């Protein structure tokens, strides 16, 4: 008779902890240009490999190579670079503003700028994103005014959300940016529902769902995949794998095996994995997935392989759980520097132009901040009225809320 085993749980552990040598040997990186570009009609089972590889366009020398290259002009690439640089400058000013007590909280995108900036370019007016808190590039790249974003961050008298949201949880219907939900993964089911509604109405608008690696462990992620695949909803299902969920490494949500993209295969959803630090690759894959949705071919799951260089938020200190030098060891590099190098190799950019652009962008951000601060910051100047708590939820305020508003003296 075989002795029964002493049962134990498997708890995935990150390869290294603080004090150790960073190690990304587990991230298998395909050569730029090596992954094929299938027709958008391809069935999920025929392109399984794409859920396990990494689609890349920019090689080490800064050249754009392979079947996913060649979609963007010099001008478009320069604009893309500017969007990413703007997001980075915006982040650094707002991080400073938080340290100065002008807002209670901030979350930055450092290292992940290409994902949301390049994705936005694949969408059309009227399409709707259901973002998390790390996709402000969707707004920047759609020219949503930075002043509005800062007003929201400062919860001042001009805050479009009237102080009712956590700083950075923007909302703009006009810019295809659904109100951010702090309850993670809820936005995934909402995106699929919105996409289904668009199809039911025979509309042409598509939706984009956003989630981080850690949040894919939520049941909402899986429910969304059931509905998206069953009804072939016109939605792009984005997973931003930045290796960390606050202090939890991505291996926990992933179950220590497979990839996040491969989650789509079990649902029959075509799934691709892309270099999230490669602006050209992100754009090419986003276009591929958006075209599938637009042509009524159904959902696509896209995993962006990237790295969260900064802290999770201003309330976090990553040195407690990962080596300080880990971001330097990240093998996919910096999205801004990689696009800059590519533009220089193309003969469409130079070090001088880059320095000049950096100075212009810093000026733009500082000007916007000055304008926003005229409307107040967390502890100074104008604030939204308490009356606003009661507004904006119902088209017509129900009697009990009207009573409560009166009781509050507004
Ligand atoms: C339903 C829910 N559970 C937990 C939290 C707390 N929380 C906020 S951010 C976060 C980590 C999310 O990590 P990931 O999904 O990888 O996104 P990232 O921050 O890396 O962009 C957690 C657990 C939350 N906001 N909502
Ligand atoms: Mg994460």
CSV table of C-alpha atoms and ligand atoms in Angstrom, one decimal:
chain,number,residue,atom,x,y,z
A,1,UNK,CA,0.0,0.0,0.0
A,2,UNK,CA,1.3,3.5,-0.9
A,3,UNK,CA,1.7,5.8,2.2
A,4,UNK,CA,-0.6,8.9,1.9
A,5,UNK,CA,1.4,12.0,1.2
A,6,UNK,CA,1.7,14.7,3.7
A,7,UNK,CA,-0.2,17.4,1.9
A,8,UNK,CA,1.1,20.9,1.6
A,9,UNK,CA,0.2,24.0,-0.4
A,10,UNK,CA,2.4,25.3,-3.2
A,11,UNK,CA,3.1,29.0,-2.6
A,12,UNK,CA,4.9,30.7,-5.5
A,13,UNK,CA,7.8,32.8,-4.4
A,14,UNK,CA,9.6,35.6,-6.4
A,15,UNK,CA,13.1,34.6,-7.6
A,16,UNK,CA,14.8,37.3,-5.5
A,17,UNK,CA,14.1,39.4,-2.5
A,18,UNK,CA,15.7,42.7,-1.2
A,19,UNK,CA,19.5,42.3,-1.0
A,20,UNK,CA,19.6,39.7,-3.7
A,21,UNK,CA,20.8,39.9,-7.4
A,22,UNK,CA,17.9,40.8,-9.7
A,23,UNK,CA,17.1,37.8,-12.0
A,24,UNK,CA,14.7,37.9,-15.0
A,25,UNK,CA,15.9,34.7,-16.5
A,26,UNK,CA,12.3,33.5,-16.2
A,27,UNK,CA,11.2,36.1,-18.8
A,28,UNK,CA,11.9,34.4,-22.1
A,29,UNK,CA,12.3,37.2,-24.7
A,30,UNK,CA,11.7,36.5,-28.4
A,31,UNK,CA,14.0,38.3,-30.9
A,32,UNK,CA,12.5,41.4,-32.4
A,33,UNK,CA,10.7,40.6,-35.6
A,34,UNK,CA,10.6,36.8,-34.9
A,35,UNK,CA,6.9,36.4,-34.1
A,36,UNK,CA,4.6,36.0,-37.1
A,37,UNK,CA,1.7,38.3,-37.8
A,38,UNK,CA,-1.4,36.1,-38.5
A,39,UNK,CA,-4.5,37.3,-40.3
A,40,UNK,CA,-7.0,38.8,-37.9
A,41,UNK,CA,-9.5,36.0,-38.8
A,42,UNK,CA,-7.1,33.4,-37.3
A,43,UNK,CA,-8.7,31.0,-34.7
A,44,UNK,CA,-7.4,31.0,-31.2
A,45,UNK,CA,-6.1,27.4,-31.4
A,46,UNK,CA,-4.1,28.2,-34.6
A,47,UNK,CA,-2.2,31.0,-32.9
A,48,UNK,CA,-1.6,29.4,-29.5
A,49,UNK,CA,2.1,30.2,-29.7
A,50,UNK,CA,1.4,33.9,-29.6
A,51,UNK,CA,0.1,33.6,-26.1
A,52,UNK,CA,3.5,32.3,-24.9
A,53,UNK,CA,6.0,34.4,-26.9
A,54,UNK,CA,6.5,38.2,-27.0
A,55,UNK,CA,5.8,40.2,-30.1
A,56,UNK,CA,8.6,42.8,-30.5
A,57,UNK,CA,9.3,45.3,-33.3
A,58,UNK,CA,12.3,47.4,-32.0
A,59,UNK,CA,15.6,45.5,-31.9
A,60,UNK,CA,18.7,46.3,-29.9
A,61,UNK,CA,20.0,48.7,-32.5
A,62,UNK,CA,16.8,50.7,-32.5
A,63,UNK,CA,15.6,49.4,-35.9
A,64,UNK,CA,12.0,48.4,-36.5
A,65,UNK,CA,11.9,44.8,-37.9
A,66,UNK,CA,9.6,42.0,-38.8
A,67,UNK,CA,5.9,41.5,-39.8
A,68,UNK,CA,4.5,43.9,-37.1
A,69,UNK,CA,6.7,46.8,-38.2
A,70,UNK,CA,6.0,49.6,-40.7
A,71,UNK,CA,2.7,51.1,-39.6
A,72,UNK,CA,3.7,54.5,-38.4
A,73,UNK,CA,5.2,57.6,-40.1
A,74,UNK,CA,8.0,59.8,-38.7
A,75,UNK,CA,5.4,62.4,-37.6
A,76,UNK,CA,3.3,59.8,-35.8
A,77,UNK,CA,6.3,58.4,-34.0
A,78,UNK,CA,7.4,61.8,-32.9
A,79,UNK,CA,3.9,62.5,-31.6
A,80,UNK,CA,4.0,59.2,-29.7
A,81,UNK,CA,7.3,60.0,-28.2
A,82,UNK,CA,6.0,63.4,-27.1
A,83,UNK,CA,2.9,61.8,-25.4
A,84,UNK,CA,5.1,59.4,-23.4
A,85,UNK,CA,7.5,62.2,-22.4
A,86,UNK,CA,4.5,64.3,-21.4
A,87,UNK,CA,3.1,61.5,-19.2
A,88,UNK,CA,6.5,61.1,-17.6
A,89,UNK,CA,6.9,64.8,-16.9
A,90,UNK,CA,3.3,65.0,-15.6
A,91,UNK,CA,4.0,62.1,-13.3
A,92,UNK,CA,7.1,63.6,-11.9
A,93,UNK,CA,5.4,67.0,-11.2
A,94,UNK,CA,2.4,65.3,-9.5
A,95,UNK,CA,4.6,63.1,-7.4
A,96,UNK,CA,6.3,66.2,-6.2
A,97,UNK,CA,3.0,67.9,-5.6
A,98,UNK,CA,1.9,65.0,-3.4
A,99,UNK,CA,5.2,65.3,-1.4
A,100,UNK,CA,4.4,69.0,-1.0
A,101,UNK,CA,0.9,68.1,0.5
A,102,UNK,CA,-1.0,69.5,-2.5
A,103,UNK,CA,-2.8,66.2,-3.0
A,104,UNK,CA,-3.2,63.2,-0.7
A,105,UNK,CA,-2.2,60.5,-3.2
A,106,UNK,CA,-0.6,59.8,-6.6
A,107,UNK,CA,0.1,56.8,-8.8
A,108,UNK,CA,2.7,57.0,-11.5
A,109,UNK,CA,3.4,55.1,-14.8
A,110,UNK,CA,7.2,55.1,-14.9
A,111,UNK,CA,8.3,52.4,-17.4
A,112,UNK,CA,4.8,51.7,-18.6
A,113,UNK,CA,4.1,54.8,-20.7
A,114,UNK,CA,4.1,53.0,-24.1
A,115,UNK,CA,1.2,50.8,-23.2
A,116,UNK,CA,-1.6,53.4,-22.8
A,117,UNK,CA,-0.1,56.0,-25.1
A,118,UNK,CA,0.3,53.6,-28.1
A,119,UNK,CA,-3.0,51.8,-27.4
A,120,UNK,CA,-5.0,55.1,-27.6
A,121,UNK,CA,-3.8,55.6,-31.1
A,122,UNK,CA,-5.5,52.3,-32.2
A,123,UNK,CA,-8.9,53.6,-31.0
A,124,UNK,CA,-11.5,55.8,-32.7
A,125,UNK,CA,-13.6,58.6,-31.3
A,126,UNK,CA,-16.6,57.0,-29.6
A,127,UNK,CA,-14.8,53.8,-28.5
A,128,UNK,CA,-14.7,53.4,-24.7
A,129,UNK,CA,-11.9,52.4,-22.4
A,130,UNK,CA,-12.6,50.9,-19.0
A,131,UNK,CA,-9.2,51.8,-17.4
A,132,UNK,CA,-7.5,51.2,-14.2
A,133,UNK,CA,-5.4,53.8,-12.4
A,134,UNK,CA,-2.3,53.3,-14.5
A,135,UNK,CA,-3.5,54.3,-18.0
A,136,UNK,CA,-3.5,58.1,-17.9
A,137,UNK,CA,-1.7,57.9,-21.2
A,138,UNK,CA,-5.1,57.2,-22.8
A,139,UNK,CA,-6.1,60.7,-21.8
A,140,UNK,CA,-2.7,62.4,-22.5
A,141,UNK,CA,-2.6,60.8,-26.0
A,142,UNK,CA,-6.1,62.0,-26.7
A,143,UNK,CA,-5.3,65.6,-25.7
A,144,UNK,CA,-7.5,65.7,-22.6
A,145,UNK,CA,-6.4,68.9,-20.9
A,146,UNK,CA,-3.7,68.3,-18.2
A,147,UNK,CA,-5.3,71.2,-16.2
A,148,UNK,CA,-8.4,69.1,-15.8
A,149,UNK,CA,-6.4,66.1,-14.7
A,150,UNK,CA,-4.6,68.3,-12.1
A,151,UNK,CA,-7.9,69.9,-10.9
A,152,UNK,CA,-9.1,66.3,-10.2
A,153,UNK,CA,-5.8,65.4,-8.5
A,154,UNK,CA,-6.1,68.6,-6.3
A,155,UNK,CA,-9.8,68.1,-5.6
A,156,UNK,CA,-10.1,71.8,-6.1
A,157,UNK,CA,-13.1,74.0,-7.0
A,158,UNK,CA,-12.6,73.2,-10.8
A,159,UNK,CA,-12.3,69.4,-10.2
A,160,UNK,CA,-14.7,67.9,-12.9
A,161,UNK,CA,-15.5,65.1,-10.4
A,162,UNK,CA,-16.2,67.6,-7.6
A,163,UNK,CA,-14.0,65.9,-5.0
A,164,UNK,CA,-16.0,62.7,-5.1
A,165,UNK,CA,-13.2,60.4,-6.4
A,166,UNK,CA,-9.8,59.5,-5.1
A,167,UNK,CA,-7.1,61.6,-6.8
A,168,UNK,CA,-6.1,60.2,-10.3
A,169,UNK,CA,-9.4,58.4,-10.8
A,170,UNK,CA,-10.4,60.5,-13.8
A,171,UNK,CA,-13.5,60.2,-15.9
A,172,UNK,CA,-14.2,61.6,-19.4
A,173,UNK,CA,-17.0,60.3,-21.6
A,174,UNK,CA,-15.8,62.6,-24.5
A,175,UNK,CA,-12.4,61.1,-24.4
A,176,UNK,CA,-13.6,57.5,-24.2
A,177,UNK,CA,-12.4,57.1,-20.6
A,178,UNK,CA,-15.0,55.4,-18.3
A,179,UNK,CA,-14.8,56.5,-14.6
A,180,UNK,CA,-12.1,54.5,-12.9
A,181,UNK,CA,-13.3,52.1,-10.2
A,182,UNK,CA,-11.1,51.5,-7.2
A,183,UNK,CA,-12.7,48.1,-6.8
A,184,UNK,CA,-10.3,46.3,-9.2
A,185,UNK,CA,-11.5,44.0,-12.0
A,186,UNK,CA,-15.1,45.4,-12.0
A,187,UNK,CA,-14.1,47.4,-15.0
A,188,UNK,CA,-13.6,44.2,-16.9
A,189,UNK,CA,-17.2,43.0,-16.7
A,190,UNK,CA,-18.3,46.6,-17.4
A,191,UNK,CA,-16.3,46.8,-20.6
A,192,UNK,CA,-17.7,43.5,-21.8
A,193,UNK,CA,-21.2,44.6,-21.0
A,194,UNK,CA,-20.7,47.9,-22.8
A,195,UNK,CA,-19.3,46.1,-25.8
A,196,UNK,CA,-22.3,43.7,-25.8
A,197,UNK,CA,-24.7,46.7,-25.6
A,198,UNK,CA,-22.9,48.3,-28.6
A,199,UNK,CA,-23.4,45.1,-30.6
A,200,UNK,CA,-27.0,44.8,-29.5
A,201,UNK,CA,-27.6,48.3,-30.8
A,202,UNK,CA,-25.8,47.4,-34.1
A,203,UNK,CA,-23.4,50.3,-33.3
A,204,UNK,CA,-19.8,50.4,-34.6
A,205,UNK,CA,-18.1,51.4,-31.3
A,206,UNK,CA,-15.8,49.0,-29.5
A,207,UNK,CA,-14.7,48.7,-25.9
A,208,UNK,CA,-11.3,48.2,-24.3
A,209,UNK,CA,-11.0,46.5,-20.9
A,210,UNK,CA,-8.0,47.1,-18.7
A,211,UNK,CA,-6.6,45.1,-15.7
A,212,UNK,CA,-3.3,44.6,-14.0
A,213,UNK,CA,-1.6,41.2,-13.6
A,214,UNK,CA,-2.6,40.9,-9.9
A,215,UNK,CA,-6.2,41.8,-10.5
A,216,UNK,CA,-6.7,38.9,-13.0
A,217,UNK,CA,-7.0,36.7,-9.9
A,218,UNK,CA,-10.4,38.4,-9.2
A,219,UNK,CA,-13.4,36.4,-10.3
A,220,UNK,CA,-14.7,39.4,-12.3
A,221,UNK,CA,-11.8,38.8,-14.8
A,222,UNK,CA,-13.0,35.3,-15.5
A,223,UNK,CA,-16.7,36.2,-15.6
A,224,UNK,CA,-15.9,38.8,-18.2
A,225,UNK,CA,-14.0,36.3,-20.3
A,226,UNK,CA,-17.1,33.9,-20.2
A,227,UNK,CA,-19.4,36.6,-21.5
A,228,UNK,CA,-16.9,38.1,-24.0
A,229,UNK,CA,-16.2,34.7,-25.6
A,230,UNK,CA,-19.8,33.3,-25.5
A,231,UNK,CA,-21.3,36.4,-27.3
A,232,UNK,CA,-18.1,37.4,-29.2
A,233,UNK,CA,-18.3,40.9,-27.8
A,234,UNK,CA,-16.4,43.6,-29.6
A,235,UNK,CA,-13.9,44.2,-26.9
A,236,UNK,CA,-10.1,44.3,-26.5
A,237,UNK,CA,-9.2,42.6,-23.2
A,238,UNK,CA,-5.9,44.2,-22.0
A,239,UNK,CA,-3.8,42.7,-19.2
A,240,UNK,CA,-0.9,44.9,-18.1
A,241,UNK,CA,1.7,42.6,-16.6
A,242,UNK,CA,4.1,45.0,-14.8
A,243,UNK,CA,5.5,42.1,-12.7
A,244,UNK,CA,4.1,43.4,-9.4
A,245,UNK,CA,0.8,43.9,-7.6
A,246,UNK,CA,1.9,46.2,-4.9
A,247,UNK,CA,4.3,43.8,-3.0
A,248,UNK,CA,3.0,40.6,-4.6
A,249,UNK,CA,4.9,39.3,-7.5
A,250,UNK,CA,3.1,38.3,-10.7
A,251,UNK,CA,3.6,34.6,-10.1
A,252,UNK,CA,0.9,34.5,-7.5
A,253,UNK,CA,-2.0,35.6,-9.7
A,254,UNK,CA,-0.6,33.6,-12.6
A,255,UNK,CA,-0.4,30.4,-10.5
A,256,UNK,CA,3.3,30.2,-11.2
A,257,UNK,CA,2.7,28.6,-14.6
A,258,UNK,CA,1.6,29.6,-18.1
A,259,UNK,CA,1.2,33.3,-19.0
A,260,UNK,CA,-1.6,35.8,-18.5
A,261,UNK,CA,-2.3,35.8,-22.2
A,262,UNK,CA,-2.8,32.0,-22.1
A,263,UNK,CA,-5.8,32.6,-19.8
A,264,UNK,CA,-7.7,33.6,-23.0
A,265,UNK,CA,-7.1,30.2,-24.7
A,266,UNK,CA,-9.2,28.3,-22.3
A,267,UNK,CA,-12.1,30.5,-23.4
A,268,UNK,CA,-11.3,30.2,-27.1
A,269,UNK,CA,-10.2,33.8,-27.2
A,270,UNK,CA,-7.3,34.7,-29.5
A,271,UNK,CA,-4.5,35.8,-27.2
A,272,UNK,CA,-1.3,37.7,-27.8
A,273,UNK,CA,1.7,38.7,-25.7
A,274,UNK,CA,3.5,41.9,-26.6
A,275,UNK,CA,6.6,43.8,-25.5
A,276,UNK,CA,4.9,46.6,-23.5
A,277,UNK,CA,7.9,48.8,-23.6
A,278,UNK,CA,8.0,48.9,-27.4
A,279,UNK,CA,5.7,51.6,-28.7
A,280,UNK,CA,5.6,50.2,-32.2
A,281,UNK,CA,4.8,46.7,-31.1
A,282,UNK,CA,2.0,47.9,-28.7
A,283,UNK,CA,0.5,49.9,-31.5
A,284,UNK,CA,0.6,47.1,-34.0
A,285,UNK,CA,-1.0,44.6,-31.7
A,286,UNK,CA,-3.6,47.1,-30.5
A,287,UNK,CA,-4.6,47.7,-34.1
A,288,UNK,CA,-4.8,44.0,-34.8
A,289,UNK,CA,-7.1,43.4,-31.8
A,290,UNK,CA,-9.2,46.5,-32.5
A,291,UNK,CA,-9.7,45.4,-36.1
A,292,UNK,CA,-11.0,42.1,-34.9
A,293,UNK,CA,-13.5,43.8,-32.7
A,294,UNK,CA,-14.5,46.3,-35.4
A,295,UNK,CA,-15.0,43.5,-37.9
A,296,UNK,CA,-17.2,41.6,-35.5
A,297,UNK,CA,-14.7,38.8,-35.1
A,298,UNK,CA,-15.0,39.0,-31.3
A,299,UNK,CA,-12.7,39.6,-28.3
A,300,UNK,CA,-8.9,39.4,-28.2
A,301,UNK,CA,-6.8,39.1,-25.0
A,302,UNK,CA,-3.6,41.1,-25.0
A,303,UNK,CA,-0.9,40.8,-22.3
A,304,UNK,CA,1.6,43.7,-22.2
A,305,UNK,CA,4.9,42.6,-20.7
A,306,UNK,CA,6.3,45.5,-18.9
A,307,UNK,CA,7.8,46.6,-15.5
A,308,UNK,CA,6.5,49.0,-12.8
A,309,UNK,CA,9.7,51.0,-12.2
A,310,UNK,CA,8.3,53.2,-9.5
A,311,UNK,CA,6.5,52.5,-6.3
A,312,UNK,CA,2.9,51.1,-6.5
A,313,UNK,CA,1.6,54.5,-5.2
A,314,UNK,CA,2.8,57.3,-3.0
A,315,UNK,CA,1.8,55.0,-0.1
A,316,UNK,CA,4.3,52.3,-1.0
A,317,UNK,CA,8.0,51.6,-0.6
A,318,UNK,CA,9.2,48.8,-2.9
A,319,UNK,CA,12.6,48.5,-1.2
A,320,UNK,CA,10.8,46.4,1.4
A,321,UNK,CA,10.0,43.6,-1.1
A,322,UNK,CA,12.3,43.8,-4.2
A,323,UNK,CA,15.9,44.5,-4.9
A,324,UNK,CA,16.5,48.2,-5.4
A,325,UNK,CA,18.3,47.6,-8.7
A,326,UNK,CA,15.6,45.4,-10.1
A,327,UNK,CA,14.3,48.0,-12.6
A,328,UNK,CA,17.8,48.4,-14.1
A,329,UNK,CA,18.0,44.7,-14.8
A,330,UNK,CA,14.6,44.6,-16.5
A,331,UNK,CA,15.4,43.2,-20.0
A,332,UNK,CA,12.9,45.2,-22.1
A,333,UNK,CA,14.4,48.6,-21.4
A,334,UNK,CA,12.8,52.0,-21.2
A,335,UNK,CA,10.0,52.8,-23.6
A,336,UNK,CA,10.9,56.4,-24.0
A,337,UNK,CA,14.6,55.8,-24.6
A,338,UNK,CA,13.8,53.0,-27.1
A,339,UNK,CA,11.5,55.1,-29.2
A,340,UNK,CA,13.9,58.0,-29.0
A,341,UNK,CA,16.7,55.8,-30.3
A,342,UNK,CA,14.5,54.4,-33.1
A,343,UNK,CA,13.6,57.9,-34.3
A,344,UNK,CA,17.3,58.9,-34.3
A,345,UNK,CA,18.2,55.7,-36.3
A,346,UNK,CA,15.4,56.7,-38.8
A,347,UNK,CA,17.0,60.1,-39.1
A,348,UNK,CA,13.9,61.8,-37.7
A,349,UNK,CA,15.2,62.9,-34.3
A,350,UNK,CA,18.3,64.1,-32.6
A,351,UNK,CA,19.7,64.5,-29.1
A,352,UNK,CA,19.3,68.3,-29.4
A,353,UNK,CA,15.7,68.0,-30.5
A,354,UNK,CA,15.1,65.7,-27.6
A,355,UNK,CA,16.5,68.1,-25.0
A,356,UNK,CA,14.5,70.9,-26.5
A,357,UNK,CA,11.3,68.8,-26.4
A,358,UNK,CA,11.9,67.9,-22.8
A,359,UNK,CA,12.2,71.6,-21.9
A,360,UNK,CA,9.0,72.5,-23.8
A,361,UNK,CA,7.1,69.7,-22.2
A,362,UNK,CA,8.3,70.6,-18.7
A,363,UNK,CA,7.1,74.2,-19.4
A,364,UNK,CA,3.7,72.9,-20.6
A,365,UNK,CA,3.3,70.8,-17.4
A,366,UNK,CA,4.4,73.6,-15.1
A,367,UNK,CA,2.0,76.1,-16.9
A,368,UNK,CA,-0.9,73.6,-16.5
A,369,UNK,CA,0.0,73.1,-12.8
A,370,UNK,CA,0.0,76.9,-12.2
A,371,UNK,CA,-3.4,77.2,-13.8
A,372,UNK,CA,-4.8,74.3,-11.7
A,373,UNK,CA,-3.3,75.7,-8.5
A,374,UNK,CA,-5.2,78.9,-9.1
A,375,UNK,CA,-8.3,76.8,-8.4
A,376,UNK,CA,-6.9,75.4,-5.2
A,377,UNK,CA,-5.0,72.4,-3.9
A,378,UNK,CA,-5.8,69.9,-1.2
A,379,UNK,CA,-5.3,72.3,1.7
A,380,UNK,CA,-5.4,75.7,0.0
A,381,UNK,CA,-7.9,77.7,-2.0
A,382,UNK,CA,-11.3,76.7,-3.5
A,383,UNK,CA,-13.0,73.4,-2.9
A,384,UNK,CA,-16.1,71.8,-4.4
A,385,UNK,CA,-19.3,72.4,-2.4
A,386,UNK,CA,-20.6,69.8,0.0
A,387,UNK,CA,-23.8,70.1,-2.0
A,388,UNK,CA,-22.0,68.2,-4.8
A,389,UNK,CA,-22.0,65.0,-2.8
A,390,UNK,CA,-25.6,64.7,-3.7
A,391,UNK,CA,-25.4,65.6,-7.3
A,392,UNK,CA,-24.6,63.7,-10.5
A,393,UNK,CA,-25.8,60.2,-9.5
A,394,UNK,CA,-29.5,60.3,-10.4
A,395,UNK,CA,-31.0,62.2,-13.4
A,396,UNK,CA,-33.6,63.3,-10.9
A,397,UNK,CA,-32.7,63.4,-7.2
A,398,UNK,CA,-34.8,61.0,-5.2
A,399,UNK,CA,-36.8,62.5,-2.2
A,400,UNK,CA,-34.6,60.9,0.5
A,401,UNK,CA,-31.4,62.5,-1.0
A,402,UNK,CA,-33.1,65.9,-1.2
A,403,UNK,CA,-34.1,65.5,2.4
A,404,UNK,CA,-30.5,64.6,3.4
A,405,UNK,CA,-29.1,67.5,1.5
A,406,UNK,CA,-31.5,69.9,3.4
A,407,UNK,CA,-30.5,68.3,6.7
A,408,UNK,CA,-26.9,68.9,5.8
A,409,UNK,CA,-27.7,72.5,5.3
A,410,UNK,CA,-27.2,72.6,1.5
B,1,LIG,C1,-11.1,44.3,-5.4
B,1,LIG,C2,-9.9,44.9,-4.9
B,1,LIG,N1,-9.0,44.2,-4.1
B,1,LIG,C3,-7.9,44.8,-3.6
B,1,LIG,C4,-7.6,46.1,-3.8
B,1,LIG,C5,-6.4,46.8,-3.2
B,1,LIG,N2,-5.4,47.0,-4.3
B,1,LIG,C6,-5.2,48.2,-4.9
B,1,LIG,S1,-4.1,48.1,-6.1
B,1,LIG,C7,-3.7,46.5,-5.8
B,1,LIG,C8,-2.7,45.8,-6.7
B,1,LIG,C9,-3.1,45.6,-8.1
B,1,LIG,O1,-2.1,45.1,-8.8
B,1,LIG,P1,-2.2,44.9,-10.4
B,1,LIG,O2,-3.5,44.4,-10.7
B,1,LIG,O3,-1.0,44.1,-10.8
B,1,LIG,O4,-2.1,46.4,-11.0
B,1,LIG,P2,-0.8,47.4,-10.9
B,1,LIG,O5,-1.0,48.2,-9.6
B,1,LIG,O6,0.4,46.6,-10.9
B,1,LIG,O7,-0.9,48.3,-12.1
B,1,LIG,C10,-4.5,46.0,-4.8
B,1,LIG,C11,-4.4,44.6,-4.3
B,1,LIG,C12,-8.6,46.9,-4.6
B,1,LIG,N3,-8.4,48.1,-4.9
B,1,LIG,N4,-9.7,46.2,-5.1
B,2,LIG,MG1,0.7,44.7,-11.7
